[in-house]
Short mmCIF file of C-alpha atoms in Angstrom, two decimals:
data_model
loop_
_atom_site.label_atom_id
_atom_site.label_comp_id
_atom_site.label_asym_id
_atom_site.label_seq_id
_atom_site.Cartn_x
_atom_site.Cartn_y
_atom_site.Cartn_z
CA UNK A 1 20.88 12.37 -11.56
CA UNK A 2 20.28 12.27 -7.68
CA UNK A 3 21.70 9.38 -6.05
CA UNK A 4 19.72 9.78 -3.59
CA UNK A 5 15.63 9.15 -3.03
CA UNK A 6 14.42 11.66 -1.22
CA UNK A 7 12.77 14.79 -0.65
CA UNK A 8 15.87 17.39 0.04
CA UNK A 9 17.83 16.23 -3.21
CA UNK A 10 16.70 17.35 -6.66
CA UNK A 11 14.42 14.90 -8.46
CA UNK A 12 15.42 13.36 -11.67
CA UNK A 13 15.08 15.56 -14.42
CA UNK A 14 11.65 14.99 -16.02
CA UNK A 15 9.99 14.20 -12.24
CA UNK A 16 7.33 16.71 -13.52
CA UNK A 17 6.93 15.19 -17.23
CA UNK A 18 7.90 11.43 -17.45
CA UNK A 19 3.96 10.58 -16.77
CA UNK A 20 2.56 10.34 -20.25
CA UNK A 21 -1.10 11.78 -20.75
CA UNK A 22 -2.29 8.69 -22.46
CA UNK A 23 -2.54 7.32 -19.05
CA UNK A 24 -3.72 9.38 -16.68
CA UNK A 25 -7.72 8.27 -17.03
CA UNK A 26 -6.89 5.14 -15.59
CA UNK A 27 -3.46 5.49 -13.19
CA UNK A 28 -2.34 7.92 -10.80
CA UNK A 29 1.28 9.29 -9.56
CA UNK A 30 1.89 9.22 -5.97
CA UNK A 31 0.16 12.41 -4.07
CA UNK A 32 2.05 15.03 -2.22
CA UNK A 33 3.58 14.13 1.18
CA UNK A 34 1.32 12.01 3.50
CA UNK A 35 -2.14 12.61 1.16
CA UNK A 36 -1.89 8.99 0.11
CA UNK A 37 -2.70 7.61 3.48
CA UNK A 38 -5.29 10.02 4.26
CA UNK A 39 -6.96 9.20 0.45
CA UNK A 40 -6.99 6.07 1.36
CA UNK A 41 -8.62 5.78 4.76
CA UNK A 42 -11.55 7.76 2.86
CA UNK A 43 -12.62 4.62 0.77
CA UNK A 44 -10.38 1.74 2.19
CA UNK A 45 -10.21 0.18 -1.21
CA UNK A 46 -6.85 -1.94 -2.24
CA UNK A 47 -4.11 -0.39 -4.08
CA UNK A 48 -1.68 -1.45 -6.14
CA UNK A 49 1.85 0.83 -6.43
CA UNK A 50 4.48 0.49 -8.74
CA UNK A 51 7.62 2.37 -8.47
CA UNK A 52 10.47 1.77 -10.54
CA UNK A 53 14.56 3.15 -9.82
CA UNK A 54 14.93 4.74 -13.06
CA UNK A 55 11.46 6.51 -14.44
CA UNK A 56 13.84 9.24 -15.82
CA UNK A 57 14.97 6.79 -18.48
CA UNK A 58 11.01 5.78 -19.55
CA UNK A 59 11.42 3.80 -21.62
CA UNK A 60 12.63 1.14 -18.98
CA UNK A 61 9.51 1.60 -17.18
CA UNK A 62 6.45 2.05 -20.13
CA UNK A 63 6.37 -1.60 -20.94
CA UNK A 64 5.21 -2.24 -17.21
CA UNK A 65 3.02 0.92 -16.87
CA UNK A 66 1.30 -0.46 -19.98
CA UNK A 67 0.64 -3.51 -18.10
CA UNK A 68 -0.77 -1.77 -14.83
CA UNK A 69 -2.83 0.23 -16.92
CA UNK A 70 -4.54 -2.44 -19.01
CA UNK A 71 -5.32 -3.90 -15.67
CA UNK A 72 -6.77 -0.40 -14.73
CA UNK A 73 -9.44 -0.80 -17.17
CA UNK A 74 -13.01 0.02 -16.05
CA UNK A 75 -14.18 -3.74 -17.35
CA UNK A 76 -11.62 -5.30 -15.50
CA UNK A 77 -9.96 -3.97 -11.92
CA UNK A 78 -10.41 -0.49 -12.27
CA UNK A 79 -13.62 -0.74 -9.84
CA UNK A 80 -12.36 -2.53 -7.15
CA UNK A 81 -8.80 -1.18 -6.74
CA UNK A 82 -6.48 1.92 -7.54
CA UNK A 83 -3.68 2.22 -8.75
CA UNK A 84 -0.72 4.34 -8.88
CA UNK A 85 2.60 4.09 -11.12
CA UNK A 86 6.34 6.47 -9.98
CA UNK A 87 9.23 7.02 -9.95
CA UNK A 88 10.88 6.12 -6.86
CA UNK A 89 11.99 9.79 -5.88
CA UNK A 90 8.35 10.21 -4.37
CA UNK A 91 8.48 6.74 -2.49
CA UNK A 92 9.89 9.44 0.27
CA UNK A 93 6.06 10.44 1.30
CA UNK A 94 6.08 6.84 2.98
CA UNK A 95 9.36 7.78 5.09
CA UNK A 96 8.24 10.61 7.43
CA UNK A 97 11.31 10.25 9.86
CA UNK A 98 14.28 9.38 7.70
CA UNK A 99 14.68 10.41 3.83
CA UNK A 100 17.38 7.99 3.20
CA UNK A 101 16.43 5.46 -0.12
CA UNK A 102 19.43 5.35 -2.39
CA UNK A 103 19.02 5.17 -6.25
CA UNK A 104 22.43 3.07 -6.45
CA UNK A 105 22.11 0.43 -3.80
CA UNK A 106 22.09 -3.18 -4.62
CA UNK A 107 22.88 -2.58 -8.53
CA UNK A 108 19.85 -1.69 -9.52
CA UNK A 109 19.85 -0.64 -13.66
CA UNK A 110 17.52 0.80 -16.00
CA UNK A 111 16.56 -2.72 -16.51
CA UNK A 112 15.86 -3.42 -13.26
CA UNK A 113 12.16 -4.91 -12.25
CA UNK A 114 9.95 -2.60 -10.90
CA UNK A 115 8.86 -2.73 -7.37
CA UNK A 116 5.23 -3.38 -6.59
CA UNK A 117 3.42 -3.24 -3.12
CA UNK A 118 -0.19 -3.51 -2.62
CA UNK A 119 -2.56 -2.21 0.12
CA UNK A 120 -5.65 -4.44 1.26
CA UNK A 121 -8.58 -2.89 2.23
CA UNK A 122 -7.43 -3.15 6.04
CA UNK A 123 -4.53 -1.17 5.54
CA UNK A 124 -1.67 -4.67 5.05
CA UNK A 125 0.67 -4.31 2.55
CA UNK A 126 1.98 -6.78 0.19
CA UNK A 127 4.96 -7.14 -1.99
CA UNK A 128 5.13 -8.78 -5.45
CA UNK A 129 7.94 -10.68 -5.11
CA UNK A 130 9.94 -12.51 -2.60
CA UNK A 131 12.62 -12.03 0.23
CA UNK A 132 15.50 -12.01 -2.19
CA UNK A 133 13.42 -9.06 -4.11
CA UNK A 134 11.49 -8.36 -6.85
CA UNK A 135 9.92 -10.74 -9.41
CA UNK A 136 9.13 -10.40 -12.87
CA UNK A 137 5.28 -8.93 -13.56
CA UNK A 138 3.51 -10.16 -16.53
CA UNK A 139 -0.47 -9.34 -17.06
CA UNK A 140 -1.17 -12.70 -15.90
CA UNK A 141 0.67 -13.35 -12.56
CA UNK A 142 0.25 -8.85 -11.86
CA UNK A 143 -3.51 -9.68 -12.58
CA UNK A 144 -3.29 -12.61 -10.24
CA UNK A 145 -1.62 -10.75 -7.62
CA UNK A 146 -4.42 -8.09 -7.76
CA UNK A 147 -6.94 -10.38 -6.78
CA UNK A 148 -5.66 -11.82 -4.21
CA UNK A 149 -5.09 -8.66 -2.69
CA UNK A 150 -8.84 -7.64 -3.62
CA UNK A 151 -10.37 -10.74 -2.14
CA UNK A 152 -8.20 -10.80 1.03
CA UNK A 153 -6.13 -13.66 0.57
CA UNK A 154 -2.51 -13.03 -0.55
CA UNK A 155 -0.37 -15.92 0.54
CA UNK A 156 3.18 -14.11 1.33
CA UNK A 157 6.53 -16.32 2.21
CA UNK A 158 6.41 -17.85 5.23
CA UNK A 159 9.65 -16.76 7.98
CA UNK A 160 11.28 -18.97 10.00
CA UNK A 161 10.96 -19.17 13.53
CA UNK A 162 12.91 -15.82 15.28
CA UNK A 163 15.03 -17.20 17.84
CA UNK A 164 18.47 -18.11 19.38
CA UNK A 165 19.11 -21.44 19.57
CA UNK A 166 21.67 -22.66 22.52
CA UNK A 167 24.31 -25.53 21.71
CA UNK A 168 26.62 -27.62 24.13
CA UNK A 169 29.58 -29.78 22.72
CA UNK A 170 26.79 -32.29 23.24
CA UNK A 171 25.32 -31.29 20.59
CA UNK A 172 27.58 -29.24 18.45
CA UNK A 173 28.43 -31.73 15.71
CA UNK A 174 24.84 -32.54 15.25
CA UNK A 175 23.72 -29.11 14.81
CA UNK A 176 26.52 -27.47 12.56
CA UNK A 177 27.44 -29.51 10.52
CA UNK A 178 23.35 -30.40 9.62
CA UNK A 179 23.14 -28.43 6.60
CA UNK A 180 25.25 -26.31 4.43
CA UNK A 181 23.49 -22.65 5.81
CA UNK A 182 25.63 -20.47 7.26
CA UNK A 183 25.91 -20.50 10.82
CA UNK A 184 26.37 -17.65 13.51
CA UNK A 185 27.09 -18.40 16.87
CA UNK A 186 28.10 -16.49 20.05
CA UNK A 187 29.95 -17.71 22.89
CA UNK A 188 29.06 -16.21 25.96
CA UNK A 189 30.10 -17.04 30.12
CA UNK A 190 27.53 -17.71 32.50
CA UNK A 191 29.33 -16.51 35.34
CA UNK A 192 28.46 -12.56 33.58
CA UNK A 193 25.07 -13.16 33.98
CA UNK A 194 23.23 -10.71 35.61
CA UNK A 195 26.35 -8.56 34.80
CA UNK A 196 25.26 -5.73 31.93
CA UNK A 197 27.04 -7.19 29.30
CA UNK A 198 25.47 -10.37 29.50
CA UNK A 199 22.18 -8.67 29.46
CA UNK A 200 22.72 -6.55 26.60
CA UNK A 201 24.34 -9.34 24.75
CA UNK A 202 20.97 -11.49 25.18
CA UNK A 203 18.82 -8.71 24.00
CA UNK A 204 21.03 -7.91 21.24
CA UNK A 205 20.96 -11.92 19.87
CA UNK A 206 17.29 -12.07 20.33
CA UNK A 207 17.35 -8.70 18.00
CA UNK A 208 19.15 -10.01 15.75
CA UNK A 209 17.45 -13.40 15.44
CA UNK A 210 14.53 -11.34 14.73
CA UNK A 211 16.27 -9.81 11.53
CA UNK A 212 17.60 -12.74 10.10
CA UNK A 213 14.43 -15.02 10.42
CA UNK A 214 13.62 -14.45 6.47
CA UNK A 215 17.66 -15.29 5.92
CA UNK A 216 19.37 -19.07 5.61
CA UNK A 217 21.19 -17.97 8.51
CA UNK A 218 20.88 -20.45 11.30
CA UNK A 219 21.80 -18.25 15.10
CA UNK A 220 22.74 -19.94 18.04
CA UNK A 221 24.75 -18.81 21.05
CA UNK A 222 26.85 -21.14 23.44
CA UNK A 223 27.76 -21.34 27.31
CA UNK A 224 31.80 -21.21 27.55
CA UNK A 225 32.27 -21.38 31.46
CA UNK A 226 34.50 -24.78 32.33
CA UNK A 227 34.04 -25.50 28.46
CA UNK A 228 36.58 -26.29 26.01
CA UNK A 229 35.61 -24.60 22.89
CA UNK A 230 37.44 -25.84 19.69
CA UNK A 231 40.88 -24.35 19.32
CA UNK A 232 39.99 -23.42 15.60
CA UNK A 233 37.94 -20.53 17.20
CA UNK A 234 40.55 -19.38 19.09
CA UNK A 235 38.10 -17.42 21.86
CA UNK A 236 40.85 -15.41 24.30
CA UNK A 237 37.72 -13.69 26.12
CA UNK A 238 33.97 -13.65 26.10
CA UNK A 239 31.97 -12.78 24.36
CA UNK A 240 32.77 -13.77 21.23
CA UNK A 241 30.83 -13.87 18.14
CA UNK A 242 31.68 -15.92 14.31
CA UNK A 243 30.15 -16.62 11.48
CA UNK A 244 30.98 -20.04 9.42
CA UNK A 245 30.44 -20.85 6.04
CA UNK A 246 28.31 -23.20 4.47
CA UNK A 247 31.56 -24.61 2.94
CA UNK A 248 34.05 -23.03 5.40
CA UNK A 249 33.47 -25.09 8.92
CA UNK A 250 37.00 -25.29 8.77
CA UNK A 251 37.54 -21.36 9.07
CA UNK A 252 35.20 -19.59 11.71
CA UNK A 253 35.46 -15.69 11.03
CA UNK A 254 35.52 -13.76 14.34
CA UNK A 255 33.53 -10.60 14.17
CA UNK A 256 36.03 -7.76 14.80
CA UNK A 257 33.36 -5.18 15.95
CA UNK A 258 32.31 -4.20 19.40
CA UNK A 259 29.37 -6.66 19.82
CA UNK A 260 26.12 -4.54 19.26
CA UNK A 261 22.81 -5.21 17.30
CA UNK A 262 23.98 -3.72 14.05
CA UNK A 263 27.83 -4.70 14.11
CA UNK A 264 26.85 -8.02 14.65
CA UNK A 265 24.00 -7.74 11.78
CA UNK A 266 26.69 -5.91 9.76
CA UNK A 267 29.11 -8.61 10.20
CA UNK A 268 27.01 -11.81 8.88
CA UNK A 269 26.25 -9.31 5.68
CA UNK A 270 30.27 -8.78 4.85
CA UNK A 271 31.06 -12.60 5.94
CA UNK A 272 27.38 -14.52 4.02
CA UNK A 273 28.05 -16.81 1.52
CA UNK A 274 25.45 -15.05 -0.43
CA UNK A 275 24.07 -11.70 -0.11
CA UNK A 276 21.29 -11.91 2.64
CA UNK A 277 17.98 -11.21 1.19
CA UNK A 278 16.79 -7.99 3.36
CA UNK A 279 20.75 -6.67 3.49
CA UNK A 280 23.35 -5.40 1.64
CA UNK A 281 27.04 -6.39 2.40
CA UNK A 282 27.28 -3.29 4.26
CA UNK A 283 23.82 -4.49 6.68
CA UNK A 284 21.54 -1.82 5.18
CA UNK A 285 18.74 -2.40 4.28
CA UNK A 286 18.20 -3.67 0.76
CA UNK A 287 15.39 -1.32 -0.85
CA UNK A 288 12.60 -3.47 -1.10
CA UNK A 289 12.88 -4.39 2.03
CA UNK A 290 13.60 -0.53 3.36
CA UNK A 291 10.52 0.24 1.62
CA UNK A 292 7.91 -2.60 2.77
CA UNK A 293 9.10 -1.90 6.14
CA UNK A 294 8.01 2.22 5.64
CA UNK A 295 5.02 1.24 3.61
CA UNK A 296 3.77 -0.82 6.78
CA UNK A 297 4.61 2.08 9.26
CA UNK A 298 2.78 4.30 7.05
CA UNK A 299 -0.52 2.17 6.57
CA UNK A 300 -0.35 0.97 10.65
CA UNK A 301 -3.37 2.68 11.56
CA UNK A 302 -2.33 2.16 15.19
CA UNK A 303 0.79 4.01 14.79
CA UNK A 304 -0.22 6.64 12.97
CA UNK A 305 -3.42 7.06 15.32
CA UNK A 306 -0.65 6.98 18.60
CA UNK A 307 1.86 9.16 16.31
CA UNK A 308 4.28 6.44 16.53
CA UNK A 309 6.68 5.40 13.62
CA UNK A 310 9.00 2.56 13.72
#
């Protein structure tokens, strides 16, 4: 069994067979590389895709294509929408730069939810589930789901706002000790700015506060020059970047990377009270997330039209 989803590794074993007859009037497997897109723009009408980690063990995944396809039927969705059940080997054709899904990542099991995405008619795509991951489909919420999708009006989770918020000692007792989310902060020296460090550093916290908007991470970033920070943080140069605790003000963690957009992503990850919900605790991308994001690319009619993939 491949641990790996994608297109260079062998498939499971019964890729070819593990789509039973009995349901091919009414569902579809995924199409070759980069057909689905192209199908698509042909009619425009919504689609719903289920893919589930482990279609070589079927039986974990007929009780949900049995759902999908009594929703497929020509009296109830069938005319409105498509729909299209896999194994997640093929997810690959909606990853045209980098074939790197992994069957093993964030313990999924044979009894492991499926995951669904839908495509509006103007190309969006839509996840059944939440940040954290997946949800549960029965024929009522899936059903539900559908529609919403069909009539245009899917209400997702909302994100927090993305940005860096800057503290003084003013402040500083107010703001972290609030609420119980974890807390990153960066101490930086105004007398770099303008210096390349400083500029880099900046970009790389707004980058960050981008990727941890759907997280109960709170970011914020703090002026050291003629400052006294508190000796618990023990800050010998600048800059310098923790993460605290929900529970652990007491005991800032330093990050002991070079300061960077992903070693400073990678670091909240490892040091999170809980799991983020888009990242492992190595700061990959968790797999419902890796996939939205590639699903999006793949429908973005203005960067396919320019050639352009995220």
């Amino acid at each position: 069994m491949s641990r790996y989803y994608c297109g260079y590794n062998p498939a499971p074993p019964n890729f070819t067979t593990f789509f039973p007859e009995k349901y091919k009037d009414r569902l579809q497997r995924l199409p070759n590389f980069g057909k689905l897109r192209q199908t698509w723009e042909i009619h425009k009408r919504p689609t719903l895709v289920m893919l589930h980690v482990f279609a070589d063990d079927f039986g974990a995944l007929e009780k949900y294509v049995e759902m999908v396809y009594q929703l497929a039927a020509p009296q109830v969705l069938s005319a409105e929408m498509d729909f299209y059940v896999d194994d997640m080997w093929q997810s690959y054709i909606f990853n045209e730069e980098d074939f790197s899904f992994f069957r093993d990542d964030d313990g999924f099991s044979v009894d492991s939810f499926p995951l669904i995405y839908a495509i509006g008619s103007t190309g969006e795509v839509f996840f059944f589930g939440d940040f954290a991951g997946p949800k549960l489909p029965n024929l009522e919420s899936l059903r539900d789901f559908c529609e919403e999708v069909i009539g245009g009006n899917v209400k997702e989770p909302t994100t927090k706002e993305s940005k860096v918020e800057e503290i003084s000692l003013d402040s500083w007792n107010e703001l972290l000790y609030a609420s119980d989310e974890d807390i990153a902060i960066c101490f930086y020296n105004s007398l770099q700015d303008g210096t390349e460090v400083n500029k880099r550093l900046m970009i790389n916290l707004d980058r960050l506060g981008d990727r941890l908007k759907q997280e109960s991470v709170r970011l914020y970033k703090m002026d050291i020059h003629e400052v006294s920070v508190p000796k618990k943080f023990n800050v010998e140069s600048s800059p310098a970047f923790f993460v605290l605790q929900g529970t652990q003000r007491h005991n800032p963690l330093r990050c002991k990377y070079e300061l960077g957009i992903w070693t400073m992503l990678r670091f909240v990850a490892e040091n999170s009270t809980e799991e983020l919900n888009y990242y492992n605790r190595r700061g990959h991308l968790r797999l419902h997330a890796n996939l939205l994001t590639h699903m999006r690319d793949y429908f973005d009619l203005s960067h396919n039209q320019s050639g352009c993939f995220l």
